[in-house]
mmCIF file of C-alpha atoms in Angstrom:
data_model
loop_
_atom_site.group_PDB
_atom_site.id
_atom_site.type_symbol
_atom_site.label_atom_id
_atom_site.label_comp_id
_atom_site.label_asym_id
_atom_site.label_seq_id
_atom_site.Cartn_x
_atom_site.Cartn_y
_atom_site.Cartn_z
ATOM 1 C CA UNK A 240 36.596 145.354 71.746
ATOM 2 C CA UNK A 241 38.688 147.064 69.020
ATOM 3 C CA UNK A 242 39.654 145.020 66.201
ATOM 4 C CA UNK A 243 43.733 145.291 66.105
ATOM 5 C CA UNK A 244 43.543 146.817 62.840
ATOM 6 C CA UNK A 245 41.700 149.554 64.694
ATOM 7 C CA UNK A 246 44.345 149.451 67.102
ATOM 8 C CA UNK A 247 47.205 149.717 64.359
ATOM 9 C CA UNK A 248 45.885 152.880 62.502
ATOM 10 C CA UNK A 249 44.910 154.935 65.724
ATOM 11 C CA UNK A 250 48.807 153.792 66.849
ATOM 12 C CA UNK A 251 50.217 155.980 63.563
ATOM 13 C CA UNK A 252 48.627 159.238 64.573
ATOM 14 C CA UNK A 253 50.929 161.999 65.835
ATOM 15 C CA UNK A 254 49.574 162.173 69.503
ATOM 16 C CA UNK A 255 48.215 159.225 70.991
ATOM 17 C CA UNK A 256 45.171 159.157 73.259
ATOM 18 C CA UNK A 257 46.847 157.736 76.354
ATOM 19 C CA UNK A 258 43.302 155.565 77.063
ATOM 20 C CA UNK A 259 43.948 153.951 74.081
ATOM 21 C CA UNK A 260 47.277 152.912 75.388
ATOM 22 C CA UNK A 261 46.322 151.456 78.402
ATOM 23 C CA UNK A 262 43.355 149.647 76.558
ATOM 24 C CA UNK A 263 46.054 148.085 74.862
ATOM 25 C CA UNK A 264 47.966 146.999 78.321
ATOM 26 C CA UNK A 265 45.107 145.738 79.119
ATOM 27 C CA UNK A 266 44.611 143.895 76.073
ATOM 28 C CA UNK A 267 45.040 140.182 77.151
ATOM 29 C CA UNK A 268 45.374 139.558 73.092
ATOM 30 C CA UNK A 269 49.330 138.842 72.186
ATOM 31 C CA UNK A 270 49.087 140.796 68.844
ATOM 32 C CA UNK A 271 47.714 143.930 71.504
ATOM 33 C CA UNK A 272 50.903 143.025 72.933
ATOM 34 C CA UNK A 273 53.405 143.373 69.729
ATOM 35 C CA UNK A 274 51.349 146.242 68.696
ATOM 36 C CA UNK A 275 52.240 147.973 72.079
ATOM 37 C CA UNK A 276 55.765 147.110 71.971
ATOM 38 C CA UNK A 277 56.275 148.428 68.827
ATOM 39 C CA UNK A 278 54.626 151.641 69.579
ATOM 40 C CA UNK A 279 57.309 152.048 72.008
ATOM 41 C CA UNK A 280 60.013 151.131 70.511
ATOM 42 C CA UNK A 281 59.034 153.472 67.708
ATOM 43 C CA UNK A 282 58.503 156.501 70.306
ATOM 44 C CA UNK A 283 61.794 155.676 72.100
ATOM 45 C CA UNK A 284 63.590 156.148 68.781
ATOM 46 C CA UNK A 285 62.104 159.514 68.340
ATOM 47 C CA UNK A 286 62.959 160.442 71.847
ATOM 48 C CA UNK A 287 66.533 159.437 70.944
ATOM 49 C CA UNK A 288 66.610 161.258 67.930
ATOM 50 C CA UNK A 289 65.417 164.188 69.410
ATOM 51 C CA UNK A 290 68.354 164.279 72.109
ATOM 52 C CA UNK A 291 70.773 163.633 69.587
ATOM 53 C CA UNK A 292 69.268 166.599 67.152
ATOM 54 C CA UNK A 293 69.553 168.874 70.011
ATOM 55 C CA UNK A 294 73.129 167.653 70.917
ATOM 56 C CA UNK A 295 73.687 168.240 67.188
ATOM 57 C CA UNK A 296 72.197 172.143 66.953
ATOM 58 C CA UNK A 297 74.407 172.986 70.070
ATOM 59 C CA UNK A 298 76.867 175.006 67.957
ATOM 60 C CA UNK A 299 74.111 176.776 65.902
ATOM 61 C CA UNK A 300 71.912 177.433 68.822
ATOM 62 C CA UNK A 301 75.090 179.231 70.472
ATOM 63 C CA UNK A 302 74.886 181.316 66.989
ATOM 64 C CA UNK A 303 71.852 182.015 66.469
ATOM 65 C CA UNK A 304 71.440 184.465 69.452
ATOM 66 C CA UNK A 305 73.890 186.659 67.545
ATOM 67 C CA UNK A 306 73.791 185.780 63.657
ATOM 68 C CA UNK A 307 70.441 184.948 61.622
ATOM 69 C CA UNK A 308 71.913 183.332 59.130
ATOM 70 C CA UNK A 309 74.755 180.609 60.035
ATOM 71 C CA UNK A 310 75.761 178.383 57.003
ATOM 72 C CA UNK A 311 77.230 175.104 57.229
ATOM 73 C CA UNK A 312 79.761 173.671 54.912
ATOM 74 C CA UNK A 313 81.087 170.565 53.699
ATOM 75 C CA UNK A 314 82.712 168.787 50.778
ATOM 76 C CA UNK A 315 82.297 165.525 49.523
ATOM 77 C CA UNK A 316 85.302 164.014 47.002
ATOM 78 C CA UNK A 317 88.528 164.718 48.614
ATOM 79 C CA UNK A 318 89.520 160.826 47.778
ATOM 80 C CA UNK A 319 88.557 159.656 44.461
ATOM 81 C CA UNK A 320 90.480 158.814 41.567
ATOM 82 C CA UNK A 321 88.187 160.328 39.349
ATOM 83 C CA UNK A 322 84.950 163.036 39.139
ATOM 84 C CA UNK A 323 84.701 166.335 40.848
ATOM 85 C CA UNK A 324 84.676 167.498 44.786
ATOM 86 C CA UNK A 325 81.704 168.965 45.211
ATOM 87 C CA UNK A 326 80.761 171.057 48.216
ATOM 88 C CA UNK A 327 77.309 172.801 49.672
ATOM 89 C CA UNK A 328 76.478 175.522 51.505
ATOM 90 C CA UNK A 329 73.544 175.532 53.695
ATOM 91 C CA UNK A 330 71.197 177.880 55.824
ATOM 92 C CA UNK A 331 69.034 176.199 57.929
ATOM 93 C CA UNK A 332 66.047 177.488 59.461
ATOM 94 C CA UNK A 333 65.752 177.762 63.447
ATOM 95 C CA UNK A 334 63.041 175.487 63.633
ATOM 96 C CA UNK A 335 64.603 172.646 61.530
ATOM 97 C CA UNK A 336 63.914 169.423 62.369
ATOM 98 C CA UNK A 337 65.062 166.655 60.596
ATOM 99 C CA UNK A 338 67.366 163.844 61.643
ATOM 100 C CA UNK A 339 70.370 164.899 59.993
ATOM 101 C CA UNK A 340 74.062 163.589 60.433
ATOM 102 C CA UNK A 341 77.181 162.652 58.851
ATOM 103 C CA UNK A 342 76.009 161.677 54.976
ATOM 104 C CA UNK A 343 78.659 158.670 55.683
ATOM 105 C CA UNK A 344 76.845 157.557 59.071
ATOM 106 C CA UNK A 345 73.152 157.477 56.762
ATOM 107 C CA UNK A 346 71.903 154.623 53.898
ATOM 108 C CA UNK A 347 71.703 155.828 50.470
ATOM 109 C CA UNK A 348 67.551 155.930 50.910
ATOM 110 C CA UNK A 349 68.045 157.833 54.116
ATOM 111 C CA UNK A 350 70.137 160.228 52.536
ATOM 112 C CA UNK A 351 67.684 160.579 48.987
ATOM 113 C CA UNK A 352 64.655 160.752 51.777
ATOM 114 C CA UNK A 353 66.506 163.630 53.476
ATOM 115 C CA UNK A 354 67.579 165.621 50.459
ATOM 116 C CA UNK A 355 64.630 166.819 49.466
ATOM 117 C CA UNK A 356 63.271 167.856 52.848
ATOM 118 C CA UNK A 357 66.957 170.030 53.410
ATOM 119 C CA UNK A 358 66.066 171.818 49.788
ATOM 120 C CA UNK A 359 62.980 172.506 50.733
ATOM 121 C CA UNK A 360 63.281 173.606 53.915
ATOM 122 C CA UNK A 361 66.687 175.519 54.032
ATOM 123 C CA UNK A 362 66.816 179.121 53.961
ATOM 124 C CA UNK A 363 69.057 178.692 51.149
ATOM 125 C CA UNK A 364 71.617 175.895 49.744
ATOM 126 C CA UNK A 365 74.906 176.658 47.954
ATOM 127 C CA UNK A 366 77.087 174.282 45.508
ATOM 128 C CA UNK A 367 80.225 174.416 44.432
ATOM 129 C CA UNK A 368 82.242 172.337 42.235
ATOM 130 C CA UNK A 369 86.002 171.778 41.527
ATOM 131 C CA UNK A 370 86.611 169.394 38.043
ATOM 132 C CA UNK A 371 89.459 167.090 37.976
ATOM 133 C CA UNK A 372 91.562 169.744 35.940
ATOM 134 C CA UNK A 373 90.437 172.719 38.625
ATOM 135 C CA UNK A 374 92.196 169.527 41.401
ATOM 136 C CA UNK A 375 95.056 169.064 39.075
ATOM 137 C CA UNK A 376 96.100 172.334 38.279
ATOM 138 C CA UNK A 377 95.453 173.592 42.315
ATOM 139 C CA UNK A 378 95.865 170.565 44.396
ATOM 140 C CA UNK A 379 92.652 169.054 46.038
ATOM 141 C CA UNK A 380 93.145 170.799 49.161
ATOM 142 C CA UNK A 381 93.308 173.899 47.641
ATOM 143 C CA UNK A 382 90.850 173.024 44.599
ATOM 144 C CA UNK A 383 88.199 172.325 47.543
ATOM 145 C CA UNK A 384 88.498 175.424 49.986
ATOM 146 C CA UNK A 385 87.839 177.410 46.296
ATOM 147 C CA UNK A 386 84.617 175.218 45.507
ATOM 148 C CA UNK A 387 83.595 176.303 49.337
ATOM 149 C CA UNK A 388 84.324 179.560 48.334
ATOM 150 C CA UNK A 389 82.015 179.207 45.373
ATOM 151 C CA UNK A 390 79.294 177.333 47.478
ATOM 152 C CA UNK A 391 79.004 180.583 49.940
ATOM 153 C CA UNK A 392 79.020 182.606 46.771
ATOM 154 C CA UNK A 393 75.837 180.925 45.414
ATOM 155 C CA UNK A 394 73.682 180.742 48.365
ATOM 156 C CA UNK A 395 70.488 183.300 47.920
ATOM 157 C CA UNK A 396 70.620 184.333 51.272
ATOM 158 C CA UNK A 397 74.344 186.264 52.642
ATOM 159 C CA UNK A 398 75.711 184.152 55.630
ATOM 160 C CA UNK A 399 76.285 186.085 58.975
ATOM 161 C CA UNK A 400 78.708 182.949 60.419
ATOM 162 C CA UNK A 401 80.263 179.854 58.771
ATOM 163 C CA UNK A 402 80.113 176.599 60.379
ATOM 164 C CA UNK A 403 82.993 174.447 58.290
ATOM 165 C CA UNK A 404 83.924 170.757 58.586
ATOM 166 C CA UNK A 405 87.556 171.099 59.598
ATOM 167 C CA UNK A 406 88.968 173.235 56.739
ATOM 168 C CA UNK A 407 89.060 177.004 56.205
ATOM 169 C CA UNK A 408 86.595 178.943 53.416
ATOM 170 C CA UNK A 409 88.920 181.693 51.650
ATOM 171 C CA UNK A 410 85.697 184.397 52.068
ATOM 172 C CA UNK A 411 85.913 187.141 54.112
ATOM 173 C CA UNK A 412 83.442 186.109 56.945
ATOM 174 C CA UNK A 413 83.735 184.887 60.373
ATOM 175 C CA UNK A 414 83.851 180.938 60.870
ATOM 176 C CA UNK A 415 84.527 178.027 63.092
ATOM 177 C CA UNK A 416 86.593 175.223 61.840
ATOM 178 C CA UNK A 417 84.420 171.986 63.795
ATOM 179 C CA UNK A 418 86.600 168.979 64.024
ATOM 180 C CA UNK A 419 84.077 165.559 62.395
ATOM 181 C CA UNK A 420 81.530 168.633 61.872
ATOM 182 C CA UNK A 421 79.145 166.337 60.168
ATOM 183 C CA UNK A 422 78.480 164.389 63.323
ATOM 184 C CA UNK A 423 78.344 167.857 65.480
ATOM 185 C CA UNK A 424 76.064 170.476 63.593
ATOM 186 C CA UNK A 425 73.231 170.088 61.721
ATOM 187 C CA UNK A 426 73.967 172.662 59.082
ATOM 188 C CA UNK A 427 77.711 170.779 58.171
ATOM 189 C CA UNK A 428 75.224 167.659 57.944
ATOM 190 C CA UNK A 429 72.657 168.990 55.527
ATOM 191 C CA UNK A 430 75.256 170.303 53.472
ATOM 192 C CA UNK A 431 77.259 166.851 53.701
ATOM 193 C CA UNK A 432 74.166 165.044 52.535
ATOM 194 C CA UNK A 433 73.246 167.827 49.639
ATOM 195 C CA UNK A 434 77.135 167.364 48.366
ATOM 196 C CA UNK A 435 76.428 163.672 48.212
ATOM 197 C CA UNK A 436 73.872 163.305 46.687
ATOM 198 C CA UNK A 437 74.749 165.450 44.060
ATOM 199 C CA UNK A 438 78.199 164.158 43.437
ATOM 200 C CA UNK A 439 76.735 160.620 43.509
ATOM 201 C CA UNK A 440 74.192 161.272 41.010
ATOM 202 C CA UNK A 441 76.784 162.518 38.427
ATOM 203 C CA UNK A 442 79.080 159.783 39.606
ATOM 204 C CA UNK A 443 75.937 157.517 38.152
ATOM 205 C CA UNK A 444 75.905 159.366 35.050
ATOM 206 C CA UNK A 445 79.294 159.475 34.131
ATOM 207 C CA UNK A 446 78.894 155.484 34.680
ATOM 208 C CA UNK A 447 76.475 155.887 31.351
ATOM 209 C CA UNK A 448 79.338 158.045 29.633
ATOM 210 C CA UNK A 449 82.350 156.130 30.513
ATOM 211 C CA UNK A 450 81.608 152.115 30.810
ATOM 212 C CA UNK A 451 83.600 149.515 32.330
ATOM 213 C CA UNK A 452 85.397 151.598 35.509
ATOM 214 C CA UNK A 453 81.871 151.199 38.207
ATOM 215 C CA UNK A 454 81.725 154.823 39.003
ATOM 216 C CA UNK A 455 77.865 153.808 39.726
ATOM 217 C CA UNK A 456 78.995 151.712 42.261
ATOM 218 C CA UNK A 457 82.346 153.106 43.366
ATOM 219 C CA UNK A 458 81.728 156.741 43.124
ATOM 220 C CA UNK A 459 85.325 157.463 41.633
ATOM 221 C CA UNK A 460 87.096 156.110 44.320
ATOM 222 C CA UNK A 461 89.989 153.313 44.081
ATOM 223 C CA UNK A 462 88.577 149.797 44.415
ATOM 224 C CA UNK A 463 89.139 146.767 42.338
ATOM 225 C CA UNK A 464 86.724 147.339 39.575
ATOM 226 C CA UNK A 465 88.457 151.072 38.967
ATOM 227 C CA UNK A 466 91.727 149.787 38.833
ATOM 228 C CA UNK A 467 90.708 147.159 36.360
ATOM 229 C CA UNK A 468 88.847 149.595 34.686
ATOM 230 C CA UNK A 469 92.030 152.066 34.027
ATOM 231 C CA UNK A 470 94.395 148.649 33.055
ATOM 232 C CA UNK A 471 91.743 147.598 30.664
ATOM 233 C CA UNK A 472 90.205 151.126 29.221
ATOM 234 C CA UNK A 473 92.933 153.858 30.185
ATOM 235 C CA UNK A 474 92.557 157.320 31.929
ATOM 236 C CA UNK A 475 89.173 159.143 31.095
ATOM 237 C CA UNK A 476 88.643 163.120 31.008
ATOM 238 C CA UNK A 477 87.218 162.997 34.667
ATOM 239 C CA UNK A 478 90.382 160.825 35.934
ATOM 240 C CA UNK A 479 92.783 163.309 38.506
ATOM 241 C CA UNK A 480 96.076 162.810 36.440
ATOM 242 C CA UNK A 481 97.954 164.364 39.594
ATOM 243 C CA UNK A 482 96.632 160.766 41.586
ATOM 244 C CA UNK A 483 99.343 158.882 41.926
ATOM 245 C CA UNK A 484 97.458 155.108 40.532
ATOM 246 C CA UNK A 485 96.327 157.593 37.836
ATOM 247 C CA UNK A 486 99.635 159.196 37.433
ATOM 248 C CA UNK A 487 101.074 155.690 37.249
ATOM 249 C CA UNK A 488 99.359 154.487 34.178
ATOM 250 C CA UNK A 489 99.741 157.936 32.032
ATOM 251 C CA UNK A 490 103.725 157.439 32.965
ATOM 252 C CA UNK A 491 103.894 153.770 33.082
#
């Protein structure tokens, strides 16, 4: 009989022989048992994932019967009191096949574990970036539909079709505005994971340039730490002046 260690590593191979399976039903040993049960539950997820990855292409497999390339779009940094919006572009391949959704539904590892699959993968990935003065000067909405702009601008690869997470990209190319587009296409995911990422990892650096506000933490946006921050330090050169708690302590 098969040691369960045996048992364990033949479990982890792609396609499991389905005698090895049933010698495991049969296995009158209770860790045969666990090791069963968790082979399932493991293969049930992927099952589920792959429904929900195909319920999530819908939009780009409508597409792709008429345009090659269909980029998805997203922004990440509408809200914060302080740091950029940044916003990717990305072309996915067909055959793509990670679990990909809303950066906001996903962990911080998930989304650092997906990140570099979606570089390395994607037919090409776009960024663009609007600074607090670029918000300031243009309002956010505005400032952000620009960095869009500049994301479609920088991908590699020319976009046939734009896929964008409820807001219009001033370029001229045909697109579909998807309502919670994150959660409904894959390519508004993979760029929603790309933007944070990035704009997380310079939120963490500008933590290391500007002390005592918890941008590592709070990413910019307005929680208790942030506010402290501004009554004890004042505004910084990344802080949106046109923010009204922002705006409050420049014009006490």
């Amino acid at each position: 009989m098969p040691r369960l260690s045996e048992y364990k590593a033949l479990l982890q191979a792609d396609h499991v022989d389905p005698a090895i399976l049933t010698a495991l039903k049969n296995d009158s040993r209770i860790g045969a048992g666990k090791l069963l049960a968790a082979y399932q539950r493991r293969e049930d997820h992927r099952a589920a994932e792959a429904v929900a990855l195909k319920y999530r292409s819908r939009y780009e497999r409508q597409l792709w019967g008429t345009y090659q390339y269909v980029a998805g779009l997203d922004e990440v940094g509408r809200g914060p009191l302080a740091g950029p919006v940044v916003t990717a572009a990305v072309i996915l391949p067909h055959h793509f096949q990670w679990p990909v959704n809303d950066s906001k539904q996903l962990t911080a590892h998930e989304r650092n574990v997906l990140y570099p699959h979606i570089l390395t993968e994607a037919i090409a990935v776009g960024i663009g970036v609007a600074d607090n003065c670029e918000i300031d000067r243009e309002n956010i909405y505005h400032a952000t539909e620009l960095a869009m702009a500049q994301a479609v601008s920088h991908l590699r690869v020319a976009p046939e079709f734009l896929l964008v997470d409820a807001m219009h990209v001033p370029v001229d190319l045909p697109q579909e505005r998807l309502i919670k587009g994150d959660a409904n296409s894959i390519s508004i995911a993979s760029a929603s994971i790309v933007a944070k990422v990035i704009r997380d990892r310079l939120m963490v650096m500008y933590d290391q340039v500007y002390p005592g506000y918890d941008f590592k933490h709070n990413m910019g946006y307005s929680t208790k730490a942030h506010l402290a921050g501004l009554a004890a330090h004042g505004v910084t050169p990344i802080h949106r002046r046109s923010f009204g708690p922002v705006r409050d302590w420049l014009n006490p």
